Coordinates of C-alpha atoms in Angstrom, one line a residue:
X22 CA -6.6 23.7 -11.4
X23 CA -3.0 23.2 -10.1
X24 CA -0.2 25.3 -11.6
X25 CA 2.2 23.4 -13.9
X26 CA 5.5 22.3 -12.2
X27 CA 8.5 23.9 -13.9
X28 CA 11.1 21.2 -14.5
X29 CA 13.5 22.5 -17.1
X30 CA 14.3 25.7 -19.1
X31 CA 16.3 27.0 -22.0
X32 CA 14.8 29.9 -24.0
X33 CA 11.5 28.2 -23.3
X34 CA 10.0 26.6 -20.1
X35 CA 9.1 22.9 -19.9
X36 CA 6.6 22.0 -17.2
X37 CA 4.9 18.9 -15.9
X38 CA 1.1 19.2 -15.9
X39 CA -0.3 17.9 -12.5
X40 CA -3.4 16.7 -14.2
X41 CA -1.3 14.3 -16.2
X42 CA 1.3 13.5 -13.6
X43 CA -0.4 10.2 -12.8
X44 CA 0.5 9.0 -16.3
X45 CA 3.8 8.1 -14.8
X46 CA 7.4 9.0 -15.8
X47 CA 11.0 8.1 -16.1
X48 CA 14.2 9.8 -14.9
X49 CA 17.3 8.2 -16.6
X50 CA 21.0 8.8 -16.9
X51 CA 24.4 7.6 -16.0
X52 CA 25.8 8.0 -12.5
X53 CA 26.8 11.6 -11.7
X54 CA 24.7 13.3 -14.5
X55 CA 22.2 14.9 -12.2
X56 CA 19.4 12.4 -11.6
X57 CA 19.3 12.9 -7.9
X58 CA 18.9 16.7 -8.2
X59 CA 16.2 16.2 -10.8
X60 CA 14.4 13.8 -8.5
X61 CA 14.6 16.5 -5.7
X62 CA 13.3 19.2 -8.1
X63 CA 10.3 17.0 -9.0
X64 CA 9.5 16.1 -5.4
X65 CA 9.6 19.7 -4.3
X66 CA 7.3 20.7 -7.1
X67 CA 4.8 18.1 -6.2
X68 CA 5.0 19.0 -2.5
X69 CA 4.4 22.7 -3.2
X70 CA 1.0 21.9 -4.9
X71 CA -0.1 19.7 -2.1
X72 CA 0.9 16.3 -3.5
X73 CA 2.5 13.8 -1.1
X74 CA 5.6 12.0 -2.3
X75 CA 7.3 8.7 -1.5
X76 CA 10.9 8.2 -2.5
X77 CA 13.9 6.0 -1.5
X78 CA 17.1 7.8 -0.7
X79 CA 19.7 5.2 -1.9
X80 CA 22.7 7.4 -1.5
X81 CA 21.7 9.5 1.5
X82 CA 21.6 12.7 -0.5
X83 CA 17.9 13.6 -0.4
X84 CA 17.5 14.5 3.3
X85 CA 18.4 18.1 2.6
X86 CA 15.0 18.7 1.1
X87 CA 13.7 19.5 4.6
X88 CA 16.0 22.6 4.8
X89 CA 16.0 25.7 2.6
X90 CA 19.1 26.2 0.5
X91 CA 20.4 29.0 2.8
X92 CA 23.0 30.2 2.2
X93 CA 22.5 29.1 -1.4
X94 CA 25.4 27.3 -3.1
X95 CA 27.2 29.4 -5.7
X96 CA 26.4 26.7 -8.3
X97 CA 22.7 26.9 -7.6
X98 CA 22.7 30.7 -7.8
X99 CA 24.7 30.6 -11.0
X100 CA 22.1 28.3 -12.5
X101 CA 19.3 30.5 -11.3
X102 CA 20.9 33.5 -13.0
X103 CA 21.7 31.5 -16.1
X104 CA 18.0 30.5 -16.5
X105 CA 16.6 33.8 -15.4
X106 CA 14.5 32.4 -12.6
X107 CA 13.4 35.7 -11.0
X108 CA 11.0 34.1 -8.6
X109 CA 13.4 31.5 -7.1
X110 CA 13.3 31.4 -3.3
X111 CA 15.1 28.9 -1.1
X112 CA 12.4 26.8 0.8
X113 CA 12.1 23.7 2.8
X114 CA 9.5 20.9 2.4
X115 CA 7.8 18.9 5.1
X116 CA 9.5 15.5 5.5
X117 CA 8.9 12.2 7.3
X118 CA 11.9 9.9 7.4
X119 CA 11.4 6.1 7.3
X120 CA 13.9 3.2 7.7
X121 CA 13.3 -0.6 7.6
X122 CA 16.0 -0.9 10.3
X123 CA 14.7 1.9 12.4
X124 CA 18.0 3.8 12.5
X125 CA 17.6 6.8 10.2
X126 CA 13.8 7.0 10.3
X127 CA 10.7 5.7 11.8
X128 CA 10.5 1.9 11.5
X129 CA 8.5 0.6 8.6
X130 CA 7.1 -2.9 8.7
X131 CA 4.8 -5.2 6.9
X132 CA 3.3 -8.5 8.0
X133 CA 3.9 -11.8 6.2
X134 CA 0.1 -12.2 5.5
X135 CA -0.1 -8.7 4.0
X136 CA 2.8 -9.3 1.6
X137 CA 1.4 -12.6 0.4
X138 CA 3.0 -15.7 -1.2
X139 CA 4.0 -14.2 -4.6
X140 CA 6.1 -11.4 -3.2
X141 CA 7.6 -13.6 -0.5
X142 CA 8.5 -16.1 -3.2
X143 CA 10.2 -13.2 -5.1
X144 CA 12.0 -12.1 -2.0
X145 CA 13.3 -15.6 -1.3
X146 CA 14.0 -16.3 -5.0
X147 CA 12.0 -19.5 -5.1
X148 CA 11.5 -21.7 -8.1
X149 CA 8.0 -22.5 -9.4
X150 CA 7.7 -25.7 -7.3
X151 CA 8.8 -24.0 -4.1
X152 CA 6.5 -21.1 -4.8
X153 CA 3.6 -23.5 -5.1
X154 CA 4.4 -25.1 -1.7
X155 CA 4.6 -21.6 -0.2
X156 CA 1.2 -20.7 -1.7
X157 CA -0.3 -23.9 -0.2
X158 CA 1.2 -22.8 3.2
X159 CA -0.6 -19.5 2.9
X160 CA -3.8 -21.1 1.8
X161 CA -3.9 -23.4 4.9
X162 CA -3.1 -20.5 7.2
X163 CA -5.7 -18.2 5.5
X164 CA -8.5 -20.8 5.6
X165 CA -7.8 -21.5 9.3
X166 CA -7.5 -17.8 10.3
X167 CA -3.9 -18.2 11.4
X168 CA -2.2 -14.9 11.4
X169 CA 1.3 -14.8 9.7
X170 CA 2.8 -11.7 11.1
X171 CA 6.5 -12.3 11.3
X172 CA 9.2 -14.8 10.2
X173 CA 8.7 -17.1 13.1
X174 CA 5.0 -17.4 12.2
X175 CA 5.9 -18.5 8.7
X176 CA 8.5 -20.9 10.0
X177 CA 6.0 -22.5 12.3
X178 CA 3.4 -22.7 9.6
X179 CA 5.9 -24.4 7.2
X180 CA 6.7 -26.9 9.9
X181 CA 3.0 -27.7 10.4
X182 CA 2.6 -28.2 6.7
X183 CA 5.6 -30.5 6.5
X184 CA 4.4 -32.5 9.5
X185 CA 1.0 -32.9 7.9
X186 CA 2.1 -33.0 4.3
X187 CA 0.2 -36.2 3.5
X188 CA -3.2 -34.8 4.5
X189 CA -2.6 -31.3 3.1
X190 CA -1.1 -32.7 -0.1
X191 CA -4.2 -34.8 -0.7
X192 CA -6.2 -31.6 -0.8
X193 CA -3.9 -29.1 -2.4
X194 CA -1.2 -31.0 -4.2
X195 CA 2.2 -32.5 -3.4
X196 CA 4.2 -30.9 -0.6
X197 CA 7.8 -32.0 -0.7
X198 CA 10.2 -31.9 2.2
X199 CA 12.9 -30.6 -0.1
X200 CA 10.8 -27.5 -1.0
X201 CA 9.9 -26.8 2.6
X202 CA 13.7 -27.0 3.5
X203 CA 14.5 -24.6 0.6
X204 CA 12.0 -22.1 1.9
X205 CA 13.2 -22.4 5.5
X206 CA 16.8 -21.8 4.3
X207 CA 15.6 -18.8 2.4
X208 CA 14.0 -17.4 5.5
X209 CA 17.3 -17.9 7.4
X210 CA 19.1 -15.8 4.8
X211 CA 16.4 -13.2 5.0
X212 CA 16.7 -13.1 8.7
X213 CA 20.4 -12.5 8.5
X214 CA 19.7 -9.5 6.1
X215 CA 17.4 -7.8 8.7
X216 CA 14.1 -9.4 7.7
X217 CA 13.2 -9.9 11.4
X218 CA 13.0 -6.1 11.7
X219 CA 10.9 -5.6 8.6
X220 CA 8.2 -8.3 9.2
X221 CA 6.0 -7.6 12.2
X222 CA 3.6 -5.1 13.8
X223 CA 2.6 -2.3 13.9
X224 CA 2.6 -2.6 10.1
X225 CA 2.8 0.6 8.1
X226 CA -0.6 2.3 7.6
X227 CA -0.4 3.5 4.0
X228 CA -2.6 6.5 4.8
X229 CA 0.4 7.8 6.8
X230 CA 2.1 8.3 3.5
X231 CA -0.7 10.4 2.0
X232 CA -0.5 13.5 4.2
X233 CA -0.2 17.2 3.9
X234 CA 1.0 19.7 6.5
X235 CA -0.8 22.7 8.0
X236 CA 0.2 24.9 5.0
X237 CA -1.2 22.5 2.5
X238 CA 2.2 21.2 1.3
X239 CA 2.5 17.5 0.5
X240 CA 4.6 15.5 2.9
X241 CA 7.7 14.1 1.3
X242 CA 8.3 10.6 2.7
X243 CA 11.9 9.6 2.4
X244 CA 13.0 5.9 2.9
X245 CA 16.6 5.6 4.1
X246 CA 17.8 3.0 1.6
X247 CA 21.6 3.1 1.6
X248 CA 21.7 0.2 4.0
X249 CA 18.6 -1.5 2.6
X250 CA 20.1 -1.5 -0.9
X251 CA 22.7 -4.0 0.4
X252 CA 19.8 -6.5 0.3
X253 CA 18.5 -5.6 -3.2
X254 CA 15.8 -8.3 -3.2
X255 CA 14.4 -6.9 0.0
X256 CA 14.6 -3.4 -1.3
X257 CA 12.8 -4.1 -4.6
X258 CA 10.2 -6.4 -3.0
X259 CA 9.4 -3.9 -0.3
X260 CA 8.8 -1.1 -2.8
X261 CA 6.7 -3.4 -5.0
X262 CA 4.6 -4.4 -2.0
X263 CA 4.0 -0.7 -1.2
X264 CA 2.8 -0.1 -4.8
X265 CA 0.6 -3.3 -4.6
X266 CA -1.0 -2.2 -1.4
X267 CA -1.7 1.3 -2.7
X268 CA -3.2 -0.3 -5.8
X269 CA -5.5 -2.7 -3.8
X270 CA -6.5 -0.2 -1.2
X271 CA -7.2 3.1 -2.9
X272 CA -10.5 3.7 -4.7
X273 CA -10.6 4.7 -8.4
X274 CA -10.7 8.4 -9.0
X275 CA -9.9 8.6 -12.8
X276 CA -7.7 11.6 -13.7
X277 CA -7.8 14.0 -10.8
X278 CA -6.7 17.6 -10.9
X279 CA -3.4 16.4 -9.3
X280 CA -2.2 13.0 -8.0
X281 CA -3.0 11.7 -4.6
X282 CA 0.6 10.4 -4.3
X283 CA 3.7 10.3 -6.4
X284 CA 5.9 7.3 -6.0
X285 CA 9.6 7.4 -7.1
X286 CA 11.1 4.0 -7.7
X287 CA 14.9 4.5 -7.6
X288 CA 17.3 1.8 -8.8
X289 CA 14.3 0.5 -10.8
X290 CA 16.4 -2.1 -12.6
X291 CA 16.3 -4.2 -9.4
X292 CA 12.6 -4.6 -9.8
X293 CA 13.0 -6.4 -13.1
X294 CA 16.3 -8.2 -12.7
X295 CA 15.7 -12.0 -12.8
X296 CA 12.0 -11.4 -12.3
X297 CA 9.8 -14.2 -13.7
X298 CA 7.7 -13.3 -16.6
X299 CA 4.5 -13.8 -14.6
X300 CA 5.7 -11.1 -12.1
X301 CA 6.7 -8.7 -14.9
X302 CA 3.2 -9.1 -16.4
X303 CA 1.6 -8.3 -13.1
X304 CA 3.8 -5.2 -12.6
X305 CA 2.8 -4.1 -16.1
X306 CA -0.9 -4.6 -15.3
X307 CA -0.5 -2.6 -12.0
X308 CA 1.3 0.3 -13.7
X309 CA -1.4 0.5 -16.3
X310 CA -4.2 0.5 -13.8
X311 CA -2.8 2.3 -10.8
X312 CA -3.1 5.7 -12.5
X313 CA -6.9 5.4 -12.1
X314 CA -6.2 5.4 -8.3
X315 CA -4.5 8.8 -8.6
X316 CA -1.0 7.4 -8.1
X317 CA 1.9 8.5 -10.3
X318 CA 4.9 6.1 -10.5
X319 CA 8.2 7.5 -11.7
X320 CA 11.0 5.0 -12.4
X321 CA 14.6 6.2 -11.8
X322 CA 17.4 4.2 -13.4
X323 CA 20.6 4.5 -15.4
X324 CA 19.3 3.4 -18.8
X325 CA 15.7 3.2 -20.2
X326 CA 16.5 -0.4 -21.3
X327 CA 16.4 -1.4 -17.6
X328 CA 12.7 -1.1 -17.8
X329 CA 10.7 -3.6 -20.0
X330 CA 9.2 -2.2 -23.1
X331 CA 5.7 -3.1 -21.9
X332 CA 6.2 -0.8 -18.9
X333 CA 8.4 1.8 -20.6
X334 CA 5.6 2.5 -23.1
X335 CA 3.4 3.7 -20.2
X336 CA 5.8 6.3 -18.9
X337 CA 4.6 9.5 -20.5
X338 CA 6.7 12.1 -18.7
X339 CA 10.5 11.8 -19.2
X340 CA 13.8 13.4 -18.2
X341 CA 16.8 11.8 -19.9
X342 CA 20.3 12.8 -18.6
X343 CA 23.6 11.9 -20.3
X344 CA 24.5 8.3 -21.2
X345 CA 28.1 7.2 -21.8
X346 CA 28.9 5.0 -24.8
X347 CA 32.3 3.2 -24.6
X348 CA 31.4 -0.1 -26.2
X349 CA 29.2 -1.2 -29.2
X350 CA 26.6 -2.4 -26.6
X351 CA 26.6 1.0 -25.0
X352 CA 26.1 2.8 -28.3
X353 CA 23.2 0.5 -29.1
X354 CA 21.6 1.4 -25.7
X355 CA 22.0 5.1 -26.6
X356 CA 20.2 4.6 -29.9
X357 CA 17.5 2.7 -28.2
X358 CA 17.0 5.5 -25.6
X359 CA 16.8 8.1 -28.4
X360 CA 14.1 6.1 -30.2
X361 CA 11.8 6.3 -27.1
X362 CA 11.3 10.0 -27.6
X363 CA 9.0 11.8 -30.0
X364 CA 11.3 12.9 -32.8
X365 CA 12.5 16.5 -33.0
X366 CA 13.6 17.4 -36.5
X367 CA 16.0 20.0 -35.2
X368 CA 17.8 17.8 -32.7
X369 CA 20.0 14.7 -33.2
X370 CA 18.8 13.0 -30.0
X371 CA 21.3 10.1 -30.1
X372 CA 24.3 12.5 -30.3
X373 CA 22.7 14.9 -27.7
X374 CA 22.4 12.1 -25.1
X375 CA 26.2 11.7 -25.1
X376 CA 26.9 15.4 -25.1
X377 CA 24.7 16.5 -22.2
X378 CA 26.4 18.3 -19.3
X379 CA 25.7 17.6 -15.6
X380 CA 22.3 19.1 -14.9
X381 CA 21.3 19.2 -18.5
X382 CA 18.7 16.8 -19.9
X383 CA 16.4 15.8 -22.7
X384 CA 12.8 16.4 -21.6
X385 CA 9.4 15.4 -22.9
X386 CA 6.2 15.9 -20.9
X387 CA 2.6 15.1 -21.8
X388 CA 0.6 18.0 -23.3
X389 CA -3.0 19.0 -22.5
X390 CA -4.2 16.2 -24.8
X391 CA -2.0 13.6 -23.2
X392 CA 0.3 13.5 -26.2
X393 CA 4.1 13.2 -25.5
X394 CA 5.8 16.5 -26.3
X395 CA 8.6 16.8 -28.8
X396 CA 11.9 16.1 -27.1
X397 CA 13.8 19.2 -26.1
X398 CA 17.3 19.9 -24.7
X399 CA 17.2 22.0 -21.6
X400 CA 18.6 22.7 -18.1
X401 CA 16.9 21.2 -15.1
X402 CA 15.9 24.0 -12.7
X403 CA 17.6 23.8 -9.3
X404 CA 15.7 22.7 -6.2
X405 CA 14.8 25.2 -3.5
X406 CA 15.9 22.9 -0.7
X407 CA 19.4 22.1 0.4
X408 CA 21.3 19.9 -2.0
X409 CA 23.0 17.1 0.0
X410 CA 22.4 15.5 3.4
X411 CA 21.5 17.0 6.7
X412 CA 23.4 16.2 9.9
X413 CA 22.4 13.2 12.1
X414 CA 21.2 15.7 14.8
X415 CA 19.0 17.5 12.3
X416 CA 17.5 14.2 11.2
X417 CA 16.7 13.3 14.8
X418 CA 15.0 16.7 15.3
X419 CA 12.8 16.1 12.2
X420 CA 11.9 12.6 13.3
X421 CA 10.9 13.8 16.8
X422 CA 8.5 16.4 15.4
X423 CA 7.0 14.3 12.6
X424 CA 3.3 13.4 12.5
X425 CA 4.0 9.7 13.2
X426 CA 6.6 10.1 16.0
X427 CA 6.2 7.4 18.6
X428 CA 3.7 5.2 16.8
X429 CA 5.9 2.7 15.0
X430 CA 8.9 2.7 17.3
X431 CA 7.7 -0.1 19.7
X432 CA 7.3 -3.5 18.1
X433 CA 4.2 -5.5 19.0
X434 CA 4.2 -9.3 19.2
X435 CA 0.6 -10.5 19.6
X436 CA -0.7 -14.0 19.4
X437 CA -0.4 -15.4 15.9
X438 CA 0.4 -18.7 14.1
X439 CA 3.6 -19.3 16.0
X440 CA 2.1 -19.1 19.5
X441 CA -1.0 -21.1 18.5
X442 CA 0.9 -23.9 16.7
X443 CA 3.6 -24.2 19.4
X444 CA 1.2 -23.8 22.3
X445 CA 3.4 -21.1 23.7
X446 CA 1.0 -18.2 23.7
X447 CA 1.1 -16.1 26.9
X448 CA -2.1 -14.3 27.7
X449 CA -1.9 -10.6 28.4
X450 CA -5.2 -9.5 30.0
X451 CA -4.5 -5.8 29.7
X452 CA -3.8 -6.0 25.9
X453 CA -6.2 -8.8 25.0
X454 CA -9.3 -7.9 22.9
X455 CA -12.7 -8.2 24.5
X456 CA -14.0 -11.8 24.2
X457 CA -16.3 -12.6 21.3
X458 CA -19.4 -14.2 22.9
X459 CA -20.6 -15.6 19.6
X460 CA -17.2 -17.1 18.9
X461 CA -17.2 -18.7 22.3
X462 CA -20.6 -20.2 21.8
X463 CA -19.6 -21.6 18.4
X464 CA -16.4 -23.0 20.0
X465 CA -18.4 -24.7 22.8
X466 CA -20.8 -26.1 20.2
X467 CA -17.8 -27.4 18.2
X468 CA -16.4 -29.1 21.4
X469 CA -19.7 -30.8 22.1
X470 CA -19.9 -32.2 18.6
X471 CA -16.3 -33.4 18.9
X472 CA -17.2 -35.1 22.2
X473 CA -20.2 -36.9 20.6
X474 CA -18.3 -38.1 17.5
X475 CA -18.4 -41.9 17.0
X476 CA -14.7 -42.3 16.7
X477 CA -14.3 -40.8 20.1
X478 CA -16.7 -43.3 21.6
X479 CA -15.1 -46.3 20.0
X480 CA -11.7 -46.0 21.7
X481 CA -10.0 -43.8 24.2
X482 CA -7.9 -41.0 22.5
X483 CA -4.2 -41.5 22.3
X484 CA -1.7 -38.8 23.1
X485 CA -1.0 -38.0 19.5
X486 CA -4.7 -37.7 18.8
X487 CA -5.2 -35.4 21.7
X488 CA -2.5 -33.1 20.3
X489 CA -4.3 -33.1 17.0
X490 CA -7.6 -32.3 18.6
X491 CA -6.0 -29.5 20.6
X492 CA -4.5 -28.1 17.4
X493 CA -7.9 -28.2 15.7
X494 CA -9.5 -26.4 18.6
X495 CA -6.8 -23.8 18.4
X496 CA -7.6 -23.4 14.7
X497 CA -11.1 -22.5 15.6
X498 CA -10.1 -20.2 18.3
X499 CA -7.8 -18.4 15.9
X500 CA -10.5 -18.2 13.3
X501 CA -13.1 -16.6 15.6
X502 CA -10.5 -14.3 17.1
X503 CA -9.4 -13.1 13.6
X504 CA -13.0 -12.4 12.7
X505 CA -13.2 -10.3 15.8
X506 CA -10.1 -8.3 14.8
X507 CA -11.3 -7.7 11.3
X508 CA -9.1 -10.1 9.3
X509 CA -11.9 -12.4 8.5
X510 CA -12.1 -16.2 8.1
X511 CA -11.0 -16.7 4.5
X512 CA -8.6 -14.0 3.3
X513 CA -9.1 -12.5 -0.1
X514 CA -5.9 -11.7 -1.9
X515 CA -5.3 -9.3 -4.7
X516 CA -3.1 -8.9 -7.7
X517 CA 0.3 -9.8 -6.1
X518 CA -1.1 -12.2 -3.5
X519 CA -1.3 -9.4 -0.8
X520 CA -4.4 -9.1 1.3
X521 CA -7.0 -7.5 -0.9
X522 CA -7.9 -4.0 0.3
X523 CA -5.2 -3.8 2.9
X524 CA -5.6 -4.1 6.7
X525 CA -6.4 -1.6 9.3
X526 CA -4.0 -0.4 11.9
X527 CA -4.3 -2.2 15.2
X528 CA -5.4 0.2 17.8

């Protein structure tokens, strides 16, 4: 049984039980009240007991977790002395840095096919009609085994759907040129925000996030998000995709002794801002079910009201820092935050929330029976790692020695929908997979049937018809090729439209 993680202290200690850490949590409070330090304290505690962590560093302050707090800051030691922490020792945690842009960490990518139509629609802020057209585009690509790996693949697929809208619309529903144009414009905006660096291969292998070091400490995965946050839709959709992939891929384990992974979702309000009701319902469903996969999700935001009640009700472990109330609306938000805690007859929670000092918080953790504890006012214990960022040279040294160094740095552009649909694929014998003899036999059989077809005998094929036949043959080639690479003929998609069960890393 893993030891409880000490989080806060006054005359009593308040600890998070690892066995119930997958019941999720919330860290809330106004800017400058201590949320980042609390986040670091929690992450270090999980790492010490062998639980990997994923968190986004939105301000660039969390990188210091990879260095011990030596020499300790006076403020830290003052807090240690104040709380009587006799066993406090500065210590570092193992860290892997990630960055969508590949500048402050190892590149992290996803493919268009993996992310799926629902999350891509959310990313592009499409309306219901445009989302439907995008879903049709994915359906046509999936059924024909056309890989959508990067933005140019999706653009090529949209063009094909537009060019064949009459035939495709007769099968799946109306495909309007206006909707195709809106999606293409959305892709252009996404490209300008750095989307071309995020979509592609090698895609992130989620198992690289669930690692421990040689001493049994959980790896803390830190996503550099200060630049990514300038594109809030990309930031929120990327983190939601990670959660969805973990949900689809990991097996059920019930309530383990400790979580397999703890996921901190900073700036959580971005996940729900302007989100359609259908998406919020799916997020609620995922949060409710993902704990059975051994994943703990902790939302970090300024105000609990940023999180819908249906999700907030599932967050059993809570740390509430100070809130400021300057307007009637602010005061209403404070009262609402106070009401989310289990009542303490000896504490005026609404007043306390506005009185809390920096580093002080209201805490409530689940007890052995899974019941929320009575809210208490206490000081968050200081982290053992450095508070504040490390230098760029120190970051480079950590990246060079990480367990994934060199794997994600070189982007791969293999044959996919763009190359097949445009006829611009360039064969690379050294990198091409071994030919699938069964697929070739099936393709030859298909060609023979095409040659014997009555309409072929009736009249010589015209140029446009030859192009159509060539495209159809390419579809079959792509289908058999994708079967050989493990993607399959008809893709099965999960809760958020991402590929069910995830995909394996391309060797």
